[in-house]
Coordinates of C-alpha atoms in Angstrom, one line a residue:
M803 CA 0.0 0.0 0.0
N804 CA 1.3 3.5 -0.9
I805 CA 0.6 6.9 0.6
S806 CA 0.8 10.4 -0.8
I807 CA 3.2 12.9 0.8
Y808 CA 3.5 16.6 0.1
C809 CA 6.9 18.1 1.0
T810 CA 6.7 21.9 1.3
N811 CA 10.5 22.2 1.2
T812 CA 10.6 20.9 -2.4
D813 CA 7.0 21.7 -3.3
V814 CA 6.7 18.1 -4.5
Y815 CA 3.9 15.5 -4.2
K816 CA 5.2 12.0 -4.1
T817 CA 3.9 8.5 -3.4
Y818 CA 5.8 6.4 -0.8
P819 CA 5.3 2.9 0.7
L820 CA 3.3 2.7 3.9
G821 CA 5.6 2.9 7.0
I822 CA 8.4 5.0 5.5
T823 CA 10.3 7.2 8.0
L824 CA 10.7 10.9 7.7
E825 CA 14.5 10.4 7.5
E826 CA 14.0 8.2 4.4
I827 CA 11.8 10.8 2.8
A828 CA 14.3 13.5 3.5
E829 CA 17.0 11.4 1.9
D830 CA 14.9 10.6 -1.1
Q831 CA 14.0 14.3 -1.7
N832 CA 17.6 15.4 -1.0
I833 CA 16.6 17.8 1.7
K834 CA 19.4 20.1 2.7
I835 CA 19.0 22.4 5.7
E836 CA 21.7 25.0 6.2
S837 CA 21.4 24.9 10.0
D838 CA 21.4 21.0 10.1
L839 CA 18.4 18.8 9.5
L840 CA 16.8 18.0 12.9
G841 CA 13.1 17.2 12.6
A842 CA 9.9 17.9 10.6
M843 CA 6.5 19.4 11.0
V844 CA 3.9 16.7 10.0
N845 CA 0.5 18.2 9.5
N846 CA 1.7 21.1 11.7
R847 CA 2.9 18.7 14.5
C848 CA 6.5 18.4 15.5
K849 CA 8.0 14.9 14.9
S850 CA 11.5 13.4 15.1
L851 CA 13.0 12.0 11.9
D852 CA 12.4 8.4 13.0
Y853 CA 8.7 9.0 12.8
T854 CA 6.9 6.4 10.7
V855 CA 4.4 7.8 8.2
V856 CA 1.2 5.7 7.7
K857 CA -1.3 8.2 6.3
P858 CA -1.1 11.0 3.7
K859 CA 0.8 14.0 5.2
T860 CA 2.1 17.5 4.5
I861 CA 5.7 17.6 5.7
T862 CA 8.1 20.5 6.3
F863 CA 11.6 19.6 7.3
F864 CA 13.4 22.0 9.6
G865 CA 16.7 22.7 11.3
Y866 CA 18.1 24.7 14.2
D867 CA 16.7 27.9 12.7
H868 CA 13.2 26.8 13.5
P869 CA 11.8 27.2 17.1
E870 CA 11.2 23.5 17.4
G871 CA 14.7 22.8 16.1
R872 CA 16.2 24.9 18.9
R873 CA 13.9 23.2 21.5
M874 CA 14.9 19.7 20.2
Y875 CA 18.6 20.7 20.4
A876 CA 18.4 21.9 23.9
K877 CA 16.4 18.9 25.2
S878 CA 18.7 16.4 23.5
L879 CA 21.7 18.2 24.9
S880 CA 20.2 18.0 28.4
F881 CA 19.7 14.3 28.0
M882 CA 23.3 13.8 26.9
L883 CA 24.5 15.9 29.9
W884 CA 22.5 13.6 32.2
V885 CA 24.0 10.4 30.7
A886 CA 27.5 12.0 30.9
S887 CA 27.0 12.7 34.6
L888 CA 25.9 9.1 35.2
R889 CA 29.1 7.9 33.4
C890 CA 31.5 10.2 35.2
F891 CA 29.8 10.7 38.6
P892 CA 27.3 7.9 39.2
D893 CA 27.1 8.6 42.9
H894 CA 25.9 12.2 42.3
T895 CA 22.5 13.5 41.2
L896 CA 22.2 16.0 38.4
S897 CA 19.5 18.6 38.5
I898 CA 18.8 21.1 35.6
R899 CA 17.4 24.1 37.5
N900 CA 16.6 27.0 35.2
S901 CA 17.6 29.2 32.3
V902 CA 20.1 31.9 33.0
S903 CA 23.0 33.7 31.3
G904 CA 22.7 32.2 27.9
G905 CA 22.2 28.6 29.0
Y906 CA 20.9 26.2 31.6
Y907 CA 22.0 26.4 35.2
C908 CA 22.7 22.9 36.5
K909 CA 24.0 21.4 39.7
L910 CA 25.4 18.1 40.9
D911 CA 24.7 17.3 44.6
N912 CA 27.5 17.0 47.2
I913 CA 29.7 19.2 45.0
D914 CA 32.4 19.4 47.7
T915 CA 33.2 15.8 47.1
L916 CA 33.8 16.3 43.3
P917 CA 37.2 17.0 41.7
I918 CA 37.9 20.7 41.1
N919 CA 37.8 20.2 37.3
Y920 CA 34.5 18.1 37.4
H921 CA 33.0 20.4 34.7
E922 CA 35.8 19.7 32.3
I923 CA 35.4 16.0 32.9
L924 CA 31.7 16.3 32.1
K925 CA 32.5 18.3 28.9
G926 CA 35.0 15.7 27.8
E927 CA 32.6 12.9 28.2
M928 CA 29.9 14.8 26.3
E929 CA 32.4 15.4 23.5
R930 CA 33.1 11.6 23.3
L931 CA 29.3 10.9 23.1
V932 CA 29.0 13.4 20.2
L933 CA 31.8 11.5 18.3
E934 CA 30.0 8.2 18.9
A935 CA 26.9 9.5 17.0
I936 CA 24.6 7.6 19.4
P937 CA 20.9 7.6 18.3
F938 CA 18.0 9.0 20.4
H939 CA 15.0 6.7 20.4
R940 CA 11.4 7.2 21.7
H941 CA 9.4 4.2 22.9
L942 CA 6.0 3.6 24.3
Y943 CA 5.8 1.3 27.4
P944 CA 3.0 0.0 29.6
I945 CA 2.8 2.3 32.6
E946 CA 3.9 -0.5 35.0
Q947 CA 7.0 -1.1 32.9
C948 CA 7.6 2.6 32.6
S949 CA 7.5 3.0 36.4
K950 CA 10.0 0.2 36.9
I951 CA 12.4 1.8 34.3
L952 CA 12.1 5.2 36.0
S953 CA 12.7 3.7 39.4
K954 CA 15.9 2.0 38.1
E955 CA 17.1 5.3 36.7
K956 CA 16.2 6.9 40.1
L957 CA 13.9 9.4 38.4
Y958 CA 11.3 9.3 41.2
A959 CA 9.6 12.7 40.5
K960 CA 9.0 11.7 36.9
K961 CA 7.8 8.2 38.0
R962 CA 5.2 9.7 40.3
L963 CA 4.1 12.1 37.6
F964 CA 3.7 9.4 35.0
E965 CA 1.7 7.2 37.4
E966 CA -0.6 10.1 38.2
Y967 CA -1.2 10.8 34.5
G968 CA -3.6 7.9 34.2
N969 CA -2.7 6.6 30.7
L970 CA -2.1 2.9 30.0
Y971 CA 1.1 3.7 28.1
A972 CA 3.7 6.4 28.5
P973 CA 6.6 7.5 26.2
L974 CA 10.2 7.4 27.3
N975 CA 13.3 8.5 25.5
E976 CA 16.3 6.2 25.3
F977 CA 19.9 7.2 24.7
N978 CA 23.0 5.0 25.2
G979 CA 21.1 2.5 27.3
H980 CA 19.5 5.0 29.6
H981 CA 15.8 6.1 29.7
N982 CA 14.4 9.5 30.5
F983 CA 11.7 11.8 29.2
F984 CA 12.1 15.5 28.1
Y985 CA 8.5 16.3 27.0
N986 CA 9.8 16.9 23.5
H987 CA 11.0 15.2 20.4
L988 CA 14.8 14.9 20.1
V989 CA 17.4 15.1 17.4
P990 CA 18.4 12.0 15.4
N991 CA 21.7 11.3 17.2
S992 CA 24.4 12.9 19.3
S993 CA 26.5 13.9 16.4
H994 CA 24.1 16.9 15.9
L995 CA 25.1 18.3 19.3
K996 CA 28.5 19.6 18.6
S997 CA 27.9 23.2 19.8
F998 CA 27.9 23.5 23.6
D999 CA 30.2 24.3 26.5
I1000 CA 30.2 23.9 30.3
E1001 CA 31.4 26.7 32.6
L1002 CA 31.3 26.9 36.4
Y1003 CA 28.7 29.3 37.7
S1004 CA 27.9 30.0 41.4
D1005 CA 27.9 26.6 43.1
G1006 CA 27.0 24.8 39.9
F1007 CA 27.6 25.2 36.2
I1008 CA 26.1 26.6 33.0
L1009 CA 25.4 24.3 30.1
R1010 CA 25.9 26.8 27.3
L1011 CA 23.7 26.7 24.3
P1012 CA 24.0 28.0 20.7
T1013 CA 22.7 31.4 19.8
K1014 CA 19.2 31.7 18.2
N1015 CA 20.6 32.8 14.8
N1016 CA 23.7 30.6 14.6
H1017 CA 23.9 27.1 15.9
G1018 CA 27.7 27.1 15.6
E1019 CA 28.1 30.1 17.9
L1020 CA 27.4 30.0 21.7
E1021 CA 25.4 32.5 23.6
P1022 CA 27.7 34.8 25.5
I1023 CA 27.8 34.5 29.3
K1024 CA 25.8 37.5 30.6
N1025 CA 25.9 39.2 34.0
Q1026 CA 22.5 38.1 35.4
Q1027 CA 23.3 37.7 39.0
K1028 CA 20.2 39.6 40.2
L1029 CA 18.0 37.4 38.0
F1030 CA 19.8 34.3 39.2
Q1031 CA 19.5 35.1 42.9
T1032 CA 15.8 36.0 42.5
I1033 CA 15.1 32.6 40.8
R1034 CA 17.1 30.7 43.4
Y1035 CA 15.3 32.5 46.3
H1036 CA 11.9 31.4 44.9
K1037 CA 12.9 27.9 44.1
N1038 CA 14.2 27.5 47.6
W1039 CA 10.9 28.8 48.9
A1040 CA 9.0 26.3 46.8
N1041 CA 11.3 23.5 48.1
N1042 CA 10.5 24.5 51.7
L1043 CA 6.8 24.1 50.9
N1044 CA 7.4 20.6 49.4
A1045 CA 6.2 21.9 46.1
R1046 CA 9.4 22.1 44.1
N1047 CA 8.1 20.0 41.2
L1048 CA 4.9 19.2 39.4
S1049 CA 4.4 15.8 41.1
Q1050 CA 4.4 17.6 44.5
L1051 CA 2.1 20.4 43.2
N1052 CA -0.4 17.8 42.0
D1053 CA -0.1 16.0 45.4
C1054 CA -1.3 19.2 47.1
K1055 CA -4.5 18.8 45.2
Y1056 CA -4.9 15.1 46.2
R1057 CA -4.3 16.1 49.8
N1058 CA -6.9 18.9 49.6
W1059 CA -4.1 21.3 50.4
D1060 CA -4.6 23.4 47.2
R1061 CA -6.7 26.1 48.9
D1062 CA -4.1 26.5 51.6
L1063 CA -1.3 26.7 49.0
I1064 CA -3.2 29.5 47.1
K1065 CA -3.5 31.5 50.4
I1066 CA 0.2 31.0 51.2
A1067 CA 1.3 32.0 47.8
E1068 CA -0.8 35.2 47.8
A1069 CA 0.4 36.0 51.3
F1070 CA 4.0 35.6 50.1
H1071 CA 3.4 38.0 47.2
E1072 CA 1.9 40.5 49.6
K1073 CA 4.9 40.2 52.0
E1074 CA 7.3 40.7 49.1
I1075 CA 5.4 43.8 47.8
A1076 CA 5.4 45.3 51.3
R1077 CA 9.1 44.7 51.6
I1078 CA 9.7 46.6 48.4
A1079 CA 7.5 49.5 49.6
D1080 CA 9.6 49.6 52.9
K1081 CA 12.8 49.9 50.8
I1082 CA 11.4 52.7 48.8
V1083 CA 10.2 54.7 51.8
Q1084 CA 13.6 54.2 53.5
S1085 CA 15.0 56.5 50.7
R1086 CA 11.9 58.7 50.4
D1087 CA 13.9 61.9 50.8
S1088 CA 15.7 61.3 47.5
I1089 CA 13.3 59.2 45.5
K1090 CA 10.9 61.1 43.2
M1091 CA 9.6 58.2 41.2
V1092 CA 9.4 54.5 40.8
L1093 CA 9.9 52.8 37.4
I1094 CA 8.4 49.4 36.9
A1095 CA 9.4 47.4 33.8
G1096 CA 8.9 43.8 32.7
P1097 CA 8.1 41.7 29.7
S1098 CA 4.6 41.0 28.4
S1099 CA 2.1 39.4 30.8
S1100 CA 4.3 39.8 33.8
G1101 CA 1.5 41.6 35.8
K1102 CA 3.1 45.1 35.8
T1103 CA -0.3 46.9 36.1
T1104 CA -1.6 44.9 39.1
F1105 CA 1.8 45.0 40.8
S1106 CA 2.0 48.8 40.4
K1107 CA -1.4 49.2 42.0
R1108 CA -0.6 46.8 44.9
L1109 CA 2.7 48.6 45.4
G1110 CA 0.7 51.9 45.6
I1111 CA -1.5 50.5 48.3
Q1112 CA 1.6 49.4 50.4
L1113 CA 3.1 52.8 49.9
S1114 CA -0.1 54.4 51.1
V1115 CA 0.1 52.2 54.3
L1116 CA 3.5 53.9 54.9
G1117 CA 2.2 57.4 54.5
C1118 CA 2.9 58.1 50.8
T1119 CA 0.3 59.0 48.2
P1120 CA 1.0 57.1 44.9
K1121 CA 0.3 58.8 41.6
Q1122 CA 0.3 56.3 38.7
I1123 CA 1.2 56.7 35.0
S1124 CA 1.2 53.9 32.4
L1125 CA 3.6 54.1 29.5
D1126 CA 0.8 52.6 27.3
D1127 CA -0.8 56.0 27.4
F1128 CA 2.3 57.6 25.8
F1129 CA 2.4 55.7 22.5
V1130 CA 2.9 57.8 19.5
N1131 CA -0.2 58.0 17.2
R1132 CA -0.5 54.9 15.2
V1133 CA 0.5 56.6 11.9
E1134 CA 3.8 57.5 13.5
T1135 CA 4.5 54.0 14.9
P1136 CA 7.7 52.5 13.6
L1137 CA 7.5 49.4 11.4
D1138 CA 9.4 46.1 11.9
E1139 CA 11.3 44.2 9.2
K1140 CA 7.9 42.7 8.0
G1141 CA 6.4 46.2 7.5
E1142 CA 4.1 45.8 10.4
Y1143 CA 3.6 48.2 13.3
D1144 CA 6.3 47.5 16.0
F1145 CA 4.6 48.4 19.3
E1146 CA 7.5 46.8 21.2
A1147 CA 10.0 49.4 19.8
F1148 CA 11.2 52.1 22.1
E1149 CA 10.5 54.6 19.4
A1150 CA 6.8 53.7 19.7
I1151 CA 6.8 55.8 23.0
D1152 CA 6.5 59.6 22.7
K1153 CA 9.5 60.3 25.0
A1154 CA 9.4 64.0 24.4
F1155 CA 5.7 64.3 25.5
L1156 CA 6.4 62.1 28.6
N1157 CA 9.3 64.2 29.7
H1158 CA 7.4 67.4 29.2
Q1159 CA 4.7 66.1 31.5
L1160 CA 7.2 64.9 34.0
D1161 CA 9.0 68.3 34.0
T1162 CA 5.6 70.0 34.6
L1163 CA 4.8 67.7 37.5
F1164 CA 8.2 68.0 39.2
S1165 CA 7.9 71.8 38.9
G1166 CA 4.9 71.6 41.1
E1167 CA 2.4 72.3 38.3
E1168 CA -0.7 70.4 37.2
I1169 CA -1.0 68.3 34.1
T1170 CA -4.0 66.9 32.2
K1171 CA -3.7 63.2 31.9
H1172 CA -3.9 61.6 28.5
R1173 CA -5.1 58.1 27.5
F1174 CA -4.2 56.2 24.4
D1175 CA -7.3 55.0 22.5
F1176 CA -6.3 51.7 20.9
T1177 CA -9.4 51.8 18.8
L1178 CA -8.7 55.2 17.3
G1179 CA -4.9 54.6 17.4
E1180 CA -4.5 58.1 18.9
R1181 CA -3.7 59.7 22.2
V1182 CA -6.7 61.6 23.6
K1183 CA -7.1 64.0 26.6
T1184 CA -9.0 63.0 29.6
L1185 CA -10.8 65.0 32.3
E1186 CA -8.4 63.8 34.9
K1187 CA -5.8 66.2 36.4
M1188 CA -2.6 65.3 38.3
K1189 CA -0.3 67.3 40.5
L1190 CA 2.4 66.1 42.9
E1191 CA 2.2 67.1 46.5
A1192 CA 4.8 66.8 49.2
H1193 CA 4.0 63.2 50.2
D1194 CA 3.2 62.0 46.7
I1195 CA 5.4 59.5 44.8
L1196 CA 5.1 58.9 41.1
I1197 CA 4.9 55.3 39.8
I1198 CA 5.5 54.7 36.1
E1199 CA 5.0 51.2 34.6
G1200 CA 5.6 49.9 31.1
I1201 CA 7.9 47.6 29.1
H1202 CA 10.4 50.4 28.5
A1203 CA 10.5 51.9 32.0
L1204 CA 14.1 50.8 32.7
N1205 CA 15.5 52.0 29.4
P1206 CA 18.0 54.7 30.4
Q1207 CA 16.9 56.9 27.5
L1208 CA 13.4 57.2 28.8
V1209 CA 14.0 59.7 31.6
S1210 CA 17.6 60.6 30.9
D1211 CA 17.3 64.1 32.3
I1212 CA 16.4 62.9 35.8
E1213 CA 19.2 62.0 38.2
Q1214 CA 19.5 58.3 39.0
K1215 CA 19.4 59.0 42.8
H1216 CA 15.8 60.2 42.3
I1217 CA 14.7 56.9 40.7
F1218 CA 13.9 53.5 42.1
K1219 CA 13.8 50.8 39.5
I1220 CA 11.9 47.5 39.7
F1221 CA 12.0 44.6 37.2
I1222 CA 9.1 42.2 37.3
S1223 CA 8.7 38.9 35.5
A1224 CA 6.9 35.5 36.0
L1225 CA 9.8 33.3 37.0
T1226 CA 8.0 29.9 37.6
P1227 CA 9.4 28.5 40.9
I1228 CA 8.4 24.9 40.2
S1229 CA 9.9 22.4 37.7
L1230 CA 8.3 19.5 35.9
D1231 CA 10.9 17.2 37.3
E1232 CA 14.6 16.8 38.0
H1233 CA 15.7 17.7 34.5
N1234 CA 12.9 19.8 33.0
Y1235 CA 12.3 23.3 34.3
I1236 CA 9.3 25.4 33.2
P1237 CA 10.3 28.4 31.0
S1238 CA 9.0 31.8 32.2
T1239 CA 8.1 32.4 28.5
D1240 CA 5.6 29.5 28.6
N1241 CA 4.1 30.8 31.8
R1242 CA 3.7 34.3 30.3
L1243 CA 2.3 33.0 27.0
I1244 CA -0.3 31.0 28.8
R1245 CA -1.3 34.0 30.8
R1246 CA -1.6 36.1 27.6
I1247 CA -3.7 33.5 25.7
V1248 CA -6.2 33.5 28.6
R1249 CA -6.2 37.3 28.9
D1250 CA -6.3 38.1 25.2
S1251 CA -9.3 35.8 24.7
K1252 CA -11.2 37.1 27.7
F1253 CA -10.5 40.8 27.4
R1254 CA -9.1 41.7 24.0
N1255 CA -11.1 39.5 21.6
Y1256 CA -8.0 37.7 20.3
N1257 CA -8.3 33.9 19.9
A1258 CA -5.4 31.6 20.8
S1259 CA -4.1 31.4 17.2
E1260 CA -3.8 35.2 17.1
T1261 CA -1.9 35.4 20.4
I1262 CA 0.4 32.6 19.4
K1263 CA 1.1 34.2 16.0
R1264 CA 2.0 37.5 17.7
W1265 CA 4.2 35.9 20.4
P1266 CA 7.5 35.7 18.4
S1267 CA 7.3 39.4 17.6
V1268 CA 6.6 40.1 21.3
R1269 CA 9.6 37.9 22.3
N1270 CA 11.9 39.6 19.8
G1271 CA 10.9 43.0 21.2
E1272 CA 11.6 41.8 24.8
E1273 CA 15.1 40.6 23.8
K1274 CA 15.9 44.0 22.2
H1275 CA 14.2 46.4 24.5
I1276 CA 13.6 44.9 27.9
F1277 CA 15.9 42.1 29.0
P1278 CA 19.1 44.1 28.3
Y1279 CA 18.2 46.5 31.2
Q1280 CA 16.8 44.0 33.8
E1281 CA 20.1 43.9 35.8
E1282 CA 19.8 47.7 36.2
A1283 CA 16.9 47.2 38.5
D1284 CA 17.2 48.1 42.2
I1285 CA 15.1 45.1 43.0
M1286 CA 13.4 42.2 41.1
F1287 CA 9.9 41.0 41.8
N1288 CA 8.7 37.5 40.7
S1289 CA 5.1 37.7 39.8
A1290 CA 4.7 33.9 39.2
L1291 CA 2.4 32.2 41.6
I1292 CA 3.4 28.7 42.5
Y1293 CA -0.2 27.4 41.9
E1294 CA -1.1 29.5 38.8
L1295 CA -0.7 27.0 36.0
S1296 CA -3.0 24.6 37.8
V1297 CA -5.6 27.3 38.0
L1298 CA -5.1 28.5 34.4
K1299 CA -5.4 25.0 32.9
P1300 CA -9.2 24.8 32.5
Y1301 CA -9.2 28.3 31.0
L1302 CA -6.5 27.5 28.6
V1303 CA -7.4 24.0 27.3
Y1304 CA -10.5 24.8 25.3
R1305 CA -8.9 27.9 23.9
L1306 CA -6.0 25.9 22.6
Q1307 CA -8.3 23.1 21.3
S1308 CA -10.0 25.7 19.1
V1309 CA -6.7 26.1 17.0
K1310 CA -7.2 24.3 13.7
E1311 CA -4.8 21.7 12.4
R1312 CA -4.4 23.7 9.1
E1313 CA -3.1 26.8 11.1
P1314 CA 0.6 27.2 11.5
E1315 CA 0.0 27.9 15.2
Y1316 CA -1.3 24.4 15.7
A1317 CA 2.1 23.0 16.6
E1318 CA 2.5 25.4 19.5
A1319 CA -1.0 24.9 20.6
K1320 CA -0.4 21.1 20.7
R1321 CA 2.8 21.6 22.6
L1322 CA 1.2 23.7 25.2
L1323 CA -1.7 21.3 25.5
N1324 CA 0.7 18.4 26.1
F1325 CA 2.5 20.4 28.7
I1326 CA -0.5 21.5 30.6
S1327 CA -2.1 18.0 30.5
Y1328 CA 0.3 16.9 33.3
F1329 CA -1.2 19.5 35.7
R1330 CA -4.1 18.8 38.0
S1331 CA -6.6 21.6 38.0
Y1332 CA -7.0 23.9 41.0
N1333 CA -10.2 25.9 41.7
A1334 CA -10.0 29.6 41.2
S1335 CA -12.5 30.5 43.8
E1336 CA -9.9 31.0 46.5
I1337 CA -7.9 33.6 44.5
P1338 CA -8.4 37.1 46.1
P1339 CA -9.6 40.0 43.9
T1340 CA -6.3 41.8 44.3
S1341 CA -4.2 38.9 43.0
I1342 CA -1.9 39.5 40.0
L1343 CA -3.6 36.4 38.4
R1344 CA -6.9 38.3 38.4
E1345 CA -5.4 40.6 35.7
F1346 CA -5.6 37.6 33.4
L1347 CA -8.6 35.6 34.7
G1348 CA -10.9 38.5 35.5
G1349 CA -12.6 39.3 38.8
S1350 CA -10.1 41.9 39.9
S1351 CA -11.1 44.7 42.3
F1352 CA -8.7 47.0 40.4
E1353 CA -9.7 49.1 37.4
Y1354 CA -7.5 48.7 34.3

């Protein structure tokens, strides 16, 4: 029996025997990918090259320059690192903690008993594995067998998670005789993983990854100590709550402790916001304004309002300004490389008008506030007036708030800078952390659907442009902050799950965004749903779910 295959790379329809693999099709059609052939989209779903085709399909082969290619590379490299650690240091447990400084922060336990050059030993072993060109395989096992395999590999968090999942069969990846699972398809074999490095970092090391645009060039090591310490602080807090991974988070639901966990997480946020307010007031004689910046869906607006309340408790009167109201008129908005409006660009902000209003305020005079009408695409006057009195403090929030060009005429000693992002404190398991970008994208899908009349496909389609803007205009300034605030709530993905699933399920298979929708659906399927009824109306999560007591 034969099946018809359409390959978009060659624009060719061709008949193949039932059961042919993607790798065989790529070889037959002489597919050449400049950045190294790693996988394929099959009917807009990511597949590894050993995938067997049994029905008519539309296939697009990709390499490292594709988002899924980069994800496959990073997950495969993580698997190879784990196997190398088992070879070199079998008595030590590897954990892959989080993304930082152009790579993954990793740690081996009992580091004091390791040789000083342990990172070089690990790197050397990984280089040997690359030369051996060992294949990565994916197998389905009965859940009982899967549990036995994971127990043998001492992957207990993953074992519990798989047992809770409730399926008869579960997938495992196999490499060099060892089994693990990285919630993703992997590259064909280890020879594709030539570009990496290992460098000591804090009390662990960084597994360095290639740059987004060049898989032969590594991301430079960046100074992100403030970010690193913030992530570590919150991961330690989650660990103290016995909720450091998804299995433990799900267990809170089984033990009917989910409501308590929501209350604890919200109290923790309130305490952190109060601590920031205390720090601002300690320097009240010199500070004129607070700048709050962060990437999309980090909860800047709700945070700024809650910070204002805490400042009021301490005797200050907060006056708030959103940079969203200082967009240039739409016809003046800069265009990106695709010729579309680039709302993430710094030039999309009317810096001159903002500074004119600030000069007026700091001179003791009154201003008329403006509001940007997103329907008209223009800035319009409101009836609201603003004037700064003796005990007032100005709070400005927006994605560009930490850009030094924004208020360059104001002395730094008069400014307190806050960076906010959703830095997920839990991990899926020992070797799979949860990217903050996924956390924020999930928030945005729910919010856009509920409040902005965008469906999931539209939000996913815009996300790469949003991410590019963040890389250019937000993250370069995050270490300039006086303090960082983590807006992620330890329970939030469990609460967002039911709001997310049906929105993602509405994405059609024919849409290019289908692959990302399926990936997020697979990811969120491991979470047990929490009820949103315990979430207070002042929670940052209410900015995305609705039911907030704040006006936006």
